[in-house]
């Protein structure tokens, strides 16, 4: 928060012209010939061709505004407060992370009229927050992750995620959700790796003592790249964090919400804080992990 070196000093003459939105960024490339694409069915007996350059499997796609996962997850639609309440009934949901996770707390607060937030006297930026639905025995909490944090304010009640998980009373009715990435873009990736390694160790110990605890991890997502962001905290850094997170938690009994592809695949513009239609789809994935159907 002490400030960055001024962006113009980091660019050569006229390089800032390359970052003009709707001029040479975020504009359609006109077709020089036929603009349509025809996908033909595979011919019988046609040999498989494996590319040595590109090896990518999308995690899902949108159809009629709804996210369809390709990893085997059965994403159900939780429309209305009653469906969400039925899913969360008798559960405690702990949310840890940055403002992209705080969005999910705010979603639940707005979507569930019987979920009442307690006024803990905390900052609306930092938290912590707590909301309760007494009748349906639902509790939702939000805690900001530990430093580094890219804002000014009190950090007296901020704790590291790993420490929170060590002290957590876990079990089959406990849902742990965390996402940690947006405030690390200005720092060496080694710092991020060490942080995730400590969180991973805490997750392993939590699952050892309470293996039926549901643990959900939110990945990074692409942002709107204004010039200063593109220079100091671009999506290239976020993508490296995304790869590291997936590698570190691979093989554990945790669920990933692929925020990267859910934002990238949507027609709405990329944003650090995705717009409501994308958040709704993310929450449907979260509820689908939390309330698995029998045989699902």
PDB file of C-alpha atoms in Angstrom:
ATOM      1  CA  UNK A   1       0.000   0.000   0.000  1.00  0.00           C
ATOM      2  CA  UNK A   2       3.051   2.267   0.002  1.00  0.00           C
ATOM      3  CA  UNK A   3       2.508   2.642  -3.743  1.00  0.00           C
ATOM      4  CA  UNK A   4       4.055   1.428  -6.954  1.00  0.00           C
ATOM      5  CA  UNK A   5       6.510   3.097  -9.274  1.00  0.00           C
ATOM      6  CA  UNK A   6       4.408   5.198 -11.616  1.00  0.00           C
ATOM      7  CA  UNK A   7       3.280   3.135 -14.587  1.00  0.00           C
ATOM      8  CA  UNK A   8       4.486   5.586 -17.306  1.00  0.00           C
ATOM      9  CA  UNK A   9       8.035   5.183 -15.980  1.00  0.00           C
ATOM     10  CA  UNK A  10       7.798   1.430 -16.619  1.00  0.00           C
ATOM     11  CA  UNK A  11       6.815   1.821 -20.279  1.00  0.00           C
ATOM     12  CA  UNK A  12       8.775   2.853 -23.321  1.00  0.00           C
ATOM     13  CA  UNK A  13       7.598   5.697 -25.497  1.00  0.00           C
ATOM     14  CA  UNK A  14       4.058   5.173 -26.828  1.00  0.00           C
ATOM     15  CA  UNK A  15       3.754   1.680 -25.279  1.00  0.00           C
ATOM     16  CA  UNK A  16       0.750   2.902 -23.270  1.00  0.00           C
ATOM     17  CA  UNK A  17      -1.105   3.138 -26.611  1.00  0.00           C
ATOM     18  CA  UNK A  18      -1.100  -0.678 -26.704  1.00  0.00           C
ATOM     19  CA  UNK A  19      -3.426  -0.783 -23.685  1.00  0.00           C
ATOM     20  CA  UNK A  20      -6.374   1.166 -25.088  1.00  0.00           C
ATOM     21  CA  UNK A  21      -9.659  -0.626 -24.437  1.00  0.00           C
ATOM     22  CA  UNK A  22     -12.037  -0.892 -27.401  1.00  0.00           C
ATOM     23  CA  UNK A  23      -9.190   0.157 -29.705  1.00  0.00           C
ATOM     24  CA  UNK A  24      -6.793  -2.789 -29.765  1.00  0.00           C
ATOM     25  CA  UNK A  25      -8.059  -4.589 -26.666  1.00  0.00           C
ATOM     26  CA  UNK A  26     -11.481  -6.235 -26.227  1.00  0.00           C
ATOM     27  CA  UNK A  27     -12.508  -5.663 -29.830  1.00  0.00           C
ATOM     28  CA  UNK A  28     -13.616  -8.240 -32.379  1.00  0.00           C
ATOM     29  CA  UNK A  29     -11.159  -9.256 -35.075  1.00  0.00           C
ATOM     30  CA  UNK A  30     -12.979  -8.898 -38.409  1.00  0.00           C
ATOM     31  CA  UNK A  31     -12.981 -11.971 -40.613  1.00  0.00           C
ATOM     32  CA  UNK A  32     -10.984 -11.765 -43.841  1.00  0.00           C
ATOM     33  CA  UNK A  33     -13.160 -14.502 -45.355  1.00  0.00           C
ATOM     34  CA  UNK A  34     -16.156 -16.628 -44.329  1.00  0.00           C
ATOM     35  CA  UNK A  35     -16.876 -15.938 -40.664  1.00  0.00           C
ATOM     36  CA  UNK A  36     -18.726 -19.176 -39.829  1.00  0.00           C
ATOM     37  CA  UNK A  37     -17.278 -22.340 -38.315  1.00  0.00           C
ATOM     38  CA  UNK A  38     -18.699 -25.714 -39.292  1.00  0.00           C
ATOM     39  CA  UNK A  39     -18.047 -28.660 -36.960  1.00  0.00           C
ATOM     40  CA  UNK A  40     -18.316 -31.962 -38.832  1.00  0.00           C
ATOM     41  CA  UNK A  41     -18.912 -35.335 -37.167  1.00  0.00           C
ATOM     42  CA  UNK A  42     -15.962 -37.665 -36.883  1.00  0.00           C
ATOM     43  CA  UNK A  43     -15.735 -40.069 -39.783  1.00  0.00           C
ATOM     44  CA  UNK A  44     -15.884 -43.781 -39.064  1.00  0.00           C
ATOM     45  CA  UNK A  45     -12.395 -45.228 -38.836  1.00  0.00           C
ATOM     46  CA  UNK A  46     -10.761 -41.798 -38.610  1.00  0.00           C
ATOM     47  CA  UNK A  47      -7.514 -42.106 -36.617  1.00  0.00           C
ATOM     48  CA  UNK A  48      -7.061 -40.190 -33.377  1.00  0.00           C
ATOM     49  CA  UNK A  49      -4.634 -37.284 -33.614  1.00  0.00           C
ATOM     50  CA  UNK A  50      -3.060 -36.075 -30.389  1.00  0.00           C
ATOM     51  CA  UNK A  51      -1.584 -32.591 -30.418  1.00  0.00           C
ATOM     52  CA  UNK A  52       1.897 -32.284 -28.950  1.00  0.00           C
ATOM     53  CA  UNK A  53       1.394 -28.528 -28.596  1.00  0.00           C
ATOM     54  CA  UNK A  54      -2.001 -28.095 -26.945  1.00  0.00           C
ATOM     55  CA  UNK A  55      -3.290 -30.435 -24.237  1.00  0.00           C
ATOM     56  CA  UNK A  56      -6.235 -28.715 -22.594  1.00  0.00           C
ATOM     57  CA  UNK A  57      -9.472 -30.031 -21.138  1.00  0.00           C
ATOM     58  CA  UNK A  58     -12.102 -27.456 -20.291  1.00  0.00           C
ATOM     59  CA  UNK A  59     -13.730 -27.898 -16.888  1.00  0.00           C
ATOM     60  CA  UNK A  60     -17.126 -26.838 -18.185  1.00  0.00           C
ATOM     61  CA  UNK A  61     -19.201 -24.495 -20.313  1.00  0.00           C
ATOM     62  CA  UNK A  62     -22.326 -22.329 -20.138  1.00  0.00           C
ATOM     63  CA  UNK A  63     -25.576 -23.379 -21.793  1.00  0.00           C
ATOM     64  CA  UNK A  64     -28.539 -21.000 -21.534  1.00  0.00           C
ATOM     65  CA  UNK A  65     -26.682 -19.143 -18.789  1.00  0.00           C
ATOM     66  CA  UNK A  66     -26.116 -22.234 -16.615  1.00  0.00           C
ATOM     67  CA  UNK A  67     -22.758 -23.814 -15.860  1.00  0.00           C
ATOM     68  CA  UNK A  68     -22.348 -27.396 -17.082  1.00  0.00           C
ATOM     69  CA  UNK A  69     -19.321 -29.117 -15.553  1.00  0.00           C
ATOM     70  CA  UNK A  70     -17.284 -31.610 -17.570  1.00  0.00           C
ATOM     71  CA  UNK A  71     -15.452 -33.187 -14.621  1.00  0.00           C
ATOM     72  CA  UNK A  72     -18.350 -35.428 -13.622  1.00  0.00           C
ATOM     73  CA  UNK A  73     -19.832 -32.987 -11.096  1.00  0.00           C
ATOM     74  CA  UNK A  74     -23.627 -32.952 -11.247  1.00  0.00           C
ATOM     75  CA  UNK A  75     -24.329 -29.238 -10.930  1.00  0.00           C
ATOM     76  CA  UNK A  76     -27.875 -28.719  -9.679  1.00  0.00           C
ATOM     77  CA  UNK A  77     -29.816 -25.484  -9.805  1.00  0.00           C
ATOM     78  CA  UNK A  78     -30.764 -24.119  -6.384  1.00  0.00           C
ATOM     79  CA  UNK A  79     -33.452 -21.617  -7.301  1.00  0.00           C
ATOM     80  CA  UNK A  80     -34.984 -19.599  -4.489  1.00  0.00           C
ATOM     81  CA  UNK A  81     -34.405 -19.360  -0.761  1.00  0.00           C
ATOM     82  CA  UNK A  82     -36.232 -22.597   0.084  1.00  0.00           C
ATOM     83  CA  UNK A  83     -33.937 -24.760  -2.064  1.00  0.00           C
ATOM     84  CA  UNK A  84     -30.788 -23.177  -0.624  1.00  0.00           C
ATOM     85  CA  UNK A  85     -32.138 -23.392   2.932  1.00  0.00           C
ATOM     86  CA  UNK A  86     -32.992 -27.070   2.497  1.00  0.00           C
ATOM     87  CA  UNK A  87     -29.426 -27.712   1.329  1.00  0.00           C
ATOM     88  CA  UNK A  88     -27.789 -25.821   4.201  1.00  0.00           C
ATOM     89  CA  UNK A  89     -30.211 -26.913   6.925  1.00  0.00           C
ATOM     90  CA  UNK A  90     -28.317 -28.014  10.037  1.00  0.00           C
ATOM     91  CA  UNK A  91     -24.957 -26.970   8.585  1.00  0.00           C
ATOM     92  CA  UNK A  92     -22.210 -24.539   9.509  1.00  0.00           C
ATOM     93  CA  UNK A  93     -20.449 -22.873   6.566  1.00  0.00           C
ATOM     94  CA  UNK A  94     -17.058 -21.289   7.272  1.00  0.00           C
ATOM     95  CA  UNK A  95     -15.782 -18.953   4.550  1.00  0.00           C
ATOM     96  CA  UNK A  96     -12.109 -17.915   4.589  1.00  0.00           C
ATOM     97  CA  UNK A  97     -10.292 -15.744   2.110  1.00  0.00           C
ATOM     98  CA  UNK A  98     -10.331 -12.398   0.333  1.00  0.00           C
ATOM     99  CA  UNK A  99     -13.094 -10.182  -1.028  1.00  0.00           C
ATOM    100  CA  UNK A 100     -13.904 -12.714  -3.770  1.00  0.00           C
ATOM    101  CA  UNK A 101     -14.968 -15.101  -0.983  1.00  0.00           C
ATOM    102  CA  UNK A 102     -16.718 -12.291   0.883  1.00  0.00           C
ATOM    103  CA  UNK A 103     -18.938 -12.015  -2.205  1.00  0.00           C
ATOM    104  CA  UNK A 104     -20.289 -15.478  -1.365  1.00  0.00           C
ATOM    105  CA  UNK A 105     -21.142 -14.433   2.198  1.00  0.00           C
ATOM    106  CA  UNK A 106     -22.950 -11.413   0.757  1.00  0.00           C
ATOM    107  CA  UNK A 107     -24.792 -13.656  -1.716  1.00  0.00           C
ATOM    108  CA  UNK A 108     -26.092 -15.889   1.088  1.00  0.00           C
ATOM    109  CA  UNK A 109     -27.108 -12.893   3.171  1.00  0.00           C
ATOM    110  CA  UNK A 110     -29.128 -11.497   0.279  1.00  0.00           C
ATOM    111  CA  UNK A 111     -30.584 -14.832  -0.893  1.00  0.00           C
ATOM    112  CA  UNK A 112     -31.792 -16.136   2.485  1.00  0.00           C
ATOM    113  CA  UNK A 113     -34.243 -13.817   4.248  1.00  0.00           C
ATOM    114  CA  UNK A 114     -34.181 -15.948   7.424  1.00  0.00           C
ATOM    115  CA  UNK A 115     -30.379 -15.701   7.639  1.00  0.00           C
ATOM    116  CA  UNK A 116     -29.744 -12.760   9.963  1.00  0.00           C
ATOM    117  CA  UNK A 117     -26.311 -11.170  10.191  1.00  0.00           C
ATOM    118  CA  UNK A 118     -24.980 -10.350  13.642  1.00  0.00           C
ATOM    119  CA  UNK A 119     -23.408  -6.941  14.035  1.00  0.00           C
ATOM    120  CA  UNK A 120     -19.961  -7.792  15.353  1.00  0.00           C
ATOM    121  CA  UNK A 121     -18.830  -4.184  15.027  1.00  0.00           C
ATOM    122  CA  UNK A 122     -16.262  -5.194  12.432  1.00  0.00           C
ATOM    123  CA  UNK A 123     -15.140  -3.388   9.305  1.00  0.00           C
ATOM    124  CA  UNK A 124     -17.237  -4.093   6.195  1.00  0.00           C
ATOM    125  CA  UNK A 125     -13.971  -4.712   4.377  1.00  0.00           C
ATOM    126  CA  UNK A 126     -12.111  -6.852   6.880  1.00  0.00           C
ATOM    127  CA  UNK A 127     -14.805  -8.681   8.802  1.00  0.00           C
ATOM    128  CA  UNK A 128     -15.158 -11.055  10.535  1.00  0.00           C
ATOM    129  CA  UNK A 129     -18.858 -11.638   9.812  1.00  0.00           C
ATOM    130  CA  UNK A 130     -21.430 -14.072  11.173  1.00  0.00           C
ATOM    131  CA  UNK A 131     -25.012 -14.826  10.154  1.00  0.00           C
ATOM    132  CA  UNK A 132     -27.513 -17.241  11.735  1.00  0.00           C
ATOM    133  CA  UNK A 133     -30.828 -18.854  10.808  1.00  0.00           C
ATOM    134  CA  UNK A 134     -32.042 -20.164  14.167  1.00  0.00           C
ATOM    135  CA  UNK A 135     -35.053 -22.066  12.882  1.00  0.00           C
ATOM    136  CA  UNK A 136     -33.102 -24.029  10.277  1.00  0.00           C
ATOM    137  CA  UNK A 137     -29.908 -24.256  12.347  1.00  0.00           C
ATOM    138  CA  UNK A 138     -27.714 -22.607   9.707  1.00  0.00           C
ATOM    139  CA  UNK A 139     -24.619 -20.609  10.564  1.00  0.00           C
ATOM    140  CA  UNK A 140     -22.381 -18.819   8.060  1.00  0.00           C
ATOM    141  CA  UNK A 141     -19.117 -17.088   8.970  1.00  0.00           C
ATOM    142  CA  UNK A 142     -16.533 -15.137   6.991  1.00  0.00           C
ATOM    143  CA  UNK A 143     -12.935 -14.468   8.037  1.00  0.00           C
ATOM    144  CA  UNK A 144     -10.345 -12.614   6.010  1.00  0.00           C
ATOM    145  CA  UNK A 145      -7.098 -14.467   5.345  1.00  0.00           C
ATOM    146  CA  UNK A 146      -3.864 -13.274   6.962  1.00  0.00           C
ATOM    147  CA  UNK A 147      -1.382 -10.812   5.440  1.00  0.00           C
ATOM    148  CA  UNK A 148      -0.349  -9.804   2.839  1.00  0.00           C
ATOM    149  CA  UNK A 149      -3.445  -7.636   2.331  1.00  0.00           C
ATOM    150  CA  UNK A 150      -3.761  -4.837  -0.174  1.00  0.00           C
ATOM    151  CA  UNK A 151      -5.734  -2.293   1.841  1.00  0.00           C
ATOM    152  CA  UNK A 152      -5.384  -0.021   4.832  1.00  0.00           C
ATOM    153  CA  UNK A 153      -7.165  -0.856   8.067  1.00  0.00           C
ATOM    154  CA  UNK A 154      -7.057  -2.721  11.348  1.00  0.00           C
ATOM    155  CA  UNK A 155      -5.859  -6.326  11.208  1.00  0.00           C
ATOM    156  CA  UNK A 156      -6.309  -7.127  14.900  1.00  0.00           C
ATOM    157  CA  UNK A 157      -8.959  -9.809  14.303  1.00  0.00           C
ATOM    158  CA  UNK A 158      -7.391 -11.305  11.177  1.00  0.00           C
ATOM    159  CA  UNK A 159      -5.969 -14.816  11.497  1.00  0.00           C
ATOM    160  CA  UNK A 160      -4.215 -17.145   9.089  1.00  0.00           C
ATOM    161  CA  UNK A 161      -6.397 -19.789   7.437  1.00  0.00           C
ATOM    162  CA  UNK A 162      -4.146 -22.618   8.637  1.00  0.00           C
ATOM    163  CA  UNK A 163      -4.537 -21.486  12.259  1.00  0.00           C
ATOM    164  CA  UNK A 164      -8.307 -21.256  11.860  1.00  0.00           C
ATOM    165  CA  UNK A 165      -8.477 -24.803  10.473  1.00  0.00           C
ATOM    166  CA  UNK A 166      -6.352 -26.174  13.319  1.00  0.00           C
ATOM    167  CA  UNK A 167      -8.838 -24.818  15.883  1.00  0.00           C
ATOM    168  CA  UNK A 168     -11.953 -25.812  13.946  1.00  0.00           C
ATOM    169  CA  UNK A 169     -14.433 -28.330  15.316  1.00  0.00           C
ATOM    170  CA  UNK A 170     -15.092 -30.270  12.113  1.00  0.00           C
ATOM    171  CA  UNK A 171     -17.581 -32.949  11.124  1.00  0.00           C
ATOM    172  CA  UNK A 172     -20.131 -34.043   8.509  1.00  0.00           C
ATOM    173  CA  UNK A 173     -22.270 -30.911   8.956  1.00  0.00           C
ATOM    174  CA  UNK A 174     -19.318 -28.538   8.614  1.00  0.00           C
ATOM    175  CA  UNK A 175     -18.484 -26.940   5.261  1.00  0.00           C
ATOM    176  CA  UNK A 176     -15.106 -25.226   4.911  1.00  0.00           C
ATOM    177  CA  UNK A 177     -14.647 -22.894   1.945  1.00  0.00           C
ATOM    178  CA  UNK A 178     -11.539 -20.850   1.180  1.00  0.00           C
ATOM    179  CA  UNK A 179      -9.964 -18.847  -1.600  1.00  0.00           C
ATOM    180  CA  UNK A 180      -6.635 -17.069  -1.343  1.00  0.00           C
ATOM    181  CA  UNK A 181      -4.874 -15.411  -4.279  1.00  0.00           C
ATOM    182  CA  UNK A 182      -5.854 -11.806  -5.104  1.00  0.00           C
ATOM    183  CA  UNK A 183      -3.558 -10.074  -2.594  1.00  0.00           C
ATOM    184  CA  UNK A 184      -0.453 -12.089  -3.473  1.00  0.00           C
ATOM    185  CA  UNK A 185       0.132 -10.811  -7.023  1.00  0.00           C
ATOM    186  CA  UNK A 186       2.741  -8.254  -5.919  1.00  0.00           C
ATOM    187  CA  UNK A 187       4.861 -10.819  -4.102  1.00  0.00           C
ATOM    188  CA  UNK A 188       7.239 -13.624  -5.125  1.00  0.00           C
ATOM    189  CA  UNK A 189       5.444 -16.890  -5.788  1.00  0.00           C
ATOM    190  CA  UNK A 190       7.543 -18.598  -3.103  1.00  0.00           C
ATOM    191  CA  UNK A 191       5.516 -16.735  -0.475  1.00  0.00           C
ATOM    192  CA  UNK A 192       2.293 -18.072  -1.973  1.00  0.00           C
ATOM    193  CA  UNK A 193       3.654 -21.623  -2.157  1.00  0.00           C
ATOM    194  CA  UNK A 194       4.658 -21.574   1.518  1.00  0.00           C
ATOM    195  CA  UNK A 195       1.236 -20.237   2.516  1.00  0.00           C
ATOM    196  CA  UNK A 196      -0.588 -22.973   0.589  1.00  0.00           C
ATOM    197  CA  UNK A 197       1.703 -25.661   1.985  1.00  0.00           C
ATOM    198  CA  UNK A 198       0.750 -24.633   5.522  1.00  0.00           C
ATOM    199  CA  UNK A 199      -2.934 -24.586   4.620  1.00  0.00           C
ATOM    200  CA  UNK A 200      -2.582 -28.002   2.980  1.00  0.00           C
ATOM    201  CA  UNK A 201      -1.014 -29.451   6.140  1.00  0.00           C
ATOM    202  CA  UNK A 202      -3.900 -28.052   8.196  1.00  0.00           C
ATOM    203  CA  UNK A 203      -6.429 -29.525   5.733  1.00  0.00           C
ATOM    204  CA  UNK A 204      -4.772 -32.961   5.968  1.00  0.00           C
ATOM    205  CA  UNK A 205      -4.950 -32.878   9.767  1.00  0.00           C
ATOM    206  CA  UNK A 206      -8.567 -31.684   9.680  1.00  0.00           C
ATOM    207  CA  UNK A 207      -9.563 -34.538   7.354  1.00  0.00           C
ATOM    208  CA  UNK A 208      -7.694 -37.012   9.566  1.00  0.00           C
ATOM    209  CA  UNK A 209      -9.796 -36.075  12.589  1.00  0.00           C
ATOM    210  CA  UNK A 210     -13.050 -35.459  10.678  1.00  0.00           C
ATOM    211  CA  UNK A 211     -12.938 -37.100   7.233  1.00  0.00           C
ATOM    212  CA  UNK A 212     -16.565 -36.269   6.363  1.00  0.00           C
ATOM    213  CA  UNK A 213     -15.970 -32.522   6.521  1.00  0.00           C
ATOM    214  CA  UNK A 214     -16.723 -30.877   3.166  1.00  0.00           C
ATOM    215  CA  UNK A 215     -13.825 -28.729   1.956  1.00  0.00           C
ATOM    216  CA  UNK A 216     -14.248 -26.486  -1.081  1.00  0.00           C
ATOM    217  CA  UNK A 217     -11.539 -24.324  -2.646  1.00  0.00           C
ATOM    218  CA  UNK A 218     -12.154 -21.356  -4.936  1.00  0.00           C
ATOM    219  CA  UNK A 219      -9.528 -20.811  -7.615  1.00  0.00           C
ATOM    220  CA  UNK A 220      -8.292 -17.464  -8.941  1.00  0.00           C
ATOM    221  CA  UNK A 221     -10.108 -15.741 -11.793  1.00  0.00           C
ATOM    222  CA  UNK A 222      -9.174 -13.307 -14.588  1.00  0.00           C
ATOM    223  CA  UNK A 223      -9.617  -9.610 -13.867  1.00  0.00           C
ATOM    224  CA  UNK A 224     -10.399  -6.430 -15.773  1.00  0.00           C
ATOM    225  CA  UNK A 225      -6.936  -5.335 -16.853  1.00  0.00           C
ATOM    226  CA  UNK A 226      -6.605  -1.604 -16.499  1.00  0.00           C
ATOM    227  CA  UNK A 227      -3.152  -0.323 -17.362  1.00  0.00           C
ATOM    228  CA  UNK A 228      -1.842  -0.226 -13.772  1.00  0.00           C
ATOM    229  CA  UNK A 229      -3.224  -3.701 -13.077  1.00  0.00           C
ATOM    230  CA  UNK A 230      -1.756  -5.087 -16.306  1.00  0.00           C
ATOM    231  CA  UNK A 231       1.685  -3.809 -15.314  1.00  0.00           C
ATOM    232  CA  UNK A 232       1.722  -4.543 -11.566  1.00  0.00           C
ATOM    233  CA  UNK A 233      -0.716  -7.400 -10.960  1.00  0.00           C
ATOM    234  CA  UNK A 234      -1.703  -8.959 -14.259  1.00  0.00           C
ATOM    235  CA  UNK A 235      -3.557 -12.199 -14.933  1.00  0.00           C
ATOM    236  CA  UNK A 236      -0.216 -13.827 -15.731  1.00  0.00           C
ATOM    237  CA  UNK A 237       0.565 -13.800 -11.988  1.00  0.00           C
ATOM    238  CA  UNK A 238      -2.938 -15.017 -11.121  1.00  0.00           C
ATOM    239  CA  UNK A 239      -2.551 -17.892 -13.584  1.00  0.00           C
ATOM    240  CA  UNK A 240       0.692 -19.004 -11.918  1.00  0.00           C
ATOM    241  CA  UNK A 241      -1.073 -18.996  -8.538  1.00  0.00           C
ATOM    242  CA  UNK A 242      -3.928 -20.991 -10.048  1.00  0.00           C
ATOM    243  CA  UNK A 243      -1.533 -23.677 -11.303  1.00  0.00           C
ATOM    244  CA  UNK A 244       0.258 -23.841  -7.955  1.00  0.00           C
ATOM    245  CA  UNK A 245      -3.000 -24.164  -5.996  1.00  0.00           C
ATOM    246  CA  UNK A 246      -4.222 -27.048  -8.159  1.00  0.00           C
ATOM    247  CA  UNK A 247      -0.903 -28.866  -7.841  1.00  0.00           C
ATOM    248  CA  UNK A 248      -0.627 -28.477  -4.061  1.00  0.00           C
ATOM    249  CA  UNK A 249      -4.147 -29.730  -3.302  1.00  0.00           C
ATOM    250  CA  UNK A 250      -4.173 -32.464  -5.953  1.00  0.00           C
ATOM    251  CA  UNK A 251      -5.026 -35.865  -4.495  1.00  0.00           C
ATOM    252  CA  UNK A 252      -6.761 -34.557  -1.362  1.00  0.00           C
ATOM    253  CA  UNK A 253     -10.445 -35.077  -0.646  1.00  0.00           C
ATOM    254  CA  UNK A 254     -11.337 -31.487  -1.528  1.00  0.00           C
ATOM    255  CA  UNK A 255     -13.538 -29.896  -4.187  1.00  0.00           C
ATOM    256  CA  UNK A 256     -12.435 -27.118  -6.541  1.00  0.00           C
ATOM    257  CA  UNK A 257     -14.722 -24.407  -7.864  1.00  0.00           C
ATOM    258  CA  UNK A 258     -13.031 -23.424 -11.114  1.00  0.00           C
ATOM    259  CA  UNK A 259     -13.609 -19.682 -10.918  1.00  0.00           C
ATOM    260  CA  UNK A 260     -10.973 -19.140 -13.608  1.00  0.00           C
ATOM    261  CA  UNK A 261     -12.937 -20.912 -16.318  1.00  0.00           C
ATOM    262  CA  UNK A 262     -16.348 -19.879 -14.985  1.00  0.00           C
ATOM    263  CA  UNK A 263     -15.364 -16.222 -15.444  1.00  0.00           C
ATOM    264  CA  UNK A 264     -13.424 -16.760 -18.666  1.00  0.00           C
ATOM    265  CA  UNK A 265     -16.221 -18.709 -20.358  1.00  0.00           C
ATOM    266  CA  UNK A 266     -18.988 -16.231 -19.501  1.00  0.00           C
ATOM    267  CA  UNK A 267     -20.047 -13.481 -21.894  1.00  0.00           C
ATOM    268  CA  UNK A 268     -19.809 -10.879 -19.129  1.00  0.00           C
ATOM    269  CA  UNK A 269     -16.462  -9.040 -18.955  1.00  0.00           C
ATOM    270  CA  UNK A 270     -13.674 -10.335 -16.744  1.00  0.00           C
ATOM    271  CA  UNK A 271     -13.660  -8.767 -13.294  1.00  0.00           C
ATOM    272  CA  UNK A 272     -11.840  -9.289 -10.011  1.00  0.00           C
ATOM    273  CA  UNK A 273     -15.318  -9.472  -8.458  1.00  0.00           C
ATOM    274  CA  UNK A 274     -17.475 -11.435 -10.919  1.00  0.00           C
ATOM    275  CA  UNK A 275     -20.957 -10.146 -11.636  1.00  0.00           C
ATOM    276  CA  UNK A 276     -24.093 -11.701 -10.019  1.00  0.00           C
ATOM    277  CA  UNK A 277     -24.956 -14.222 -12.800  1.00  0.00           C
ATOM    278  CA  UNK A 278     -21.496 -15.767 -12.456  1.00  0.00           C
ATOM    279  CA  UNK A 279     -21.643 -15.729  -8.648  1.00  0.00           C
ATOM    280  CA  UNK A 280     -25.014 -17.516  -8.788  1.00  0.00           C
ATOM    281  CA  UNK A 281     -23.483 -20.296 -10.907  1.00  0.00           C
ATOM    282  CA  UNK A 282     -20.514 -20.580  -8.542  1.00  0.00           C
ATOM    283  CA  UNK A 283     -22.877 -20.923  -5.598  1.00  0.00           C
ATOM    284  CA  UNK A 284     -24.828 -23.641  -7.394  1.00  0.00           C
ATOM    285  CA  UNK A 285     -21.562 -25.582  -7.712  1.00  0.00           C
ATOM    286  CA  UNK A 286     -20.853 -24.991  -4.016  1.00  0.00           C
ATOM    287  CA  UNK A 287     -24.326 -26.202  -3.015  1.00  0.00           C
ATOM    288  CA  UNK A 288     -23.968 -29.236  -5.313  1.00  0.00           C
ATOM    289  CA  UNK A 289     -20.772 -30.225  -3.450  1.00  0.00           C
ATOM    290  CA  UNK A 290     -22.375 -29.514  -0.082  1.00  0.00           C
ATOM    291  CA  UNK A 291     -25.567 -31.478  -0.761  1.00  0.00           C
ATOM    292  CA  UNK A 292     -24.532 -34.462  -2.845  1.00  0.00           C
ATOM    293  CA  UNK A 293     -27.436 -36.505  -4.146  1.00  0.00           C
ATOM    294  CA  UNK A 294     -27.479 -40.192  -3.285  1.00  0.00           C
ATOM    295  CA  UNK A 295     -25.516 -42.005  -5.941  1.00  0.00           C
ATOM    296  CA  UNK A 296     -24.125 -38.620  -7.091  1.00  0.00           C
TER     297      UNK A 296
END
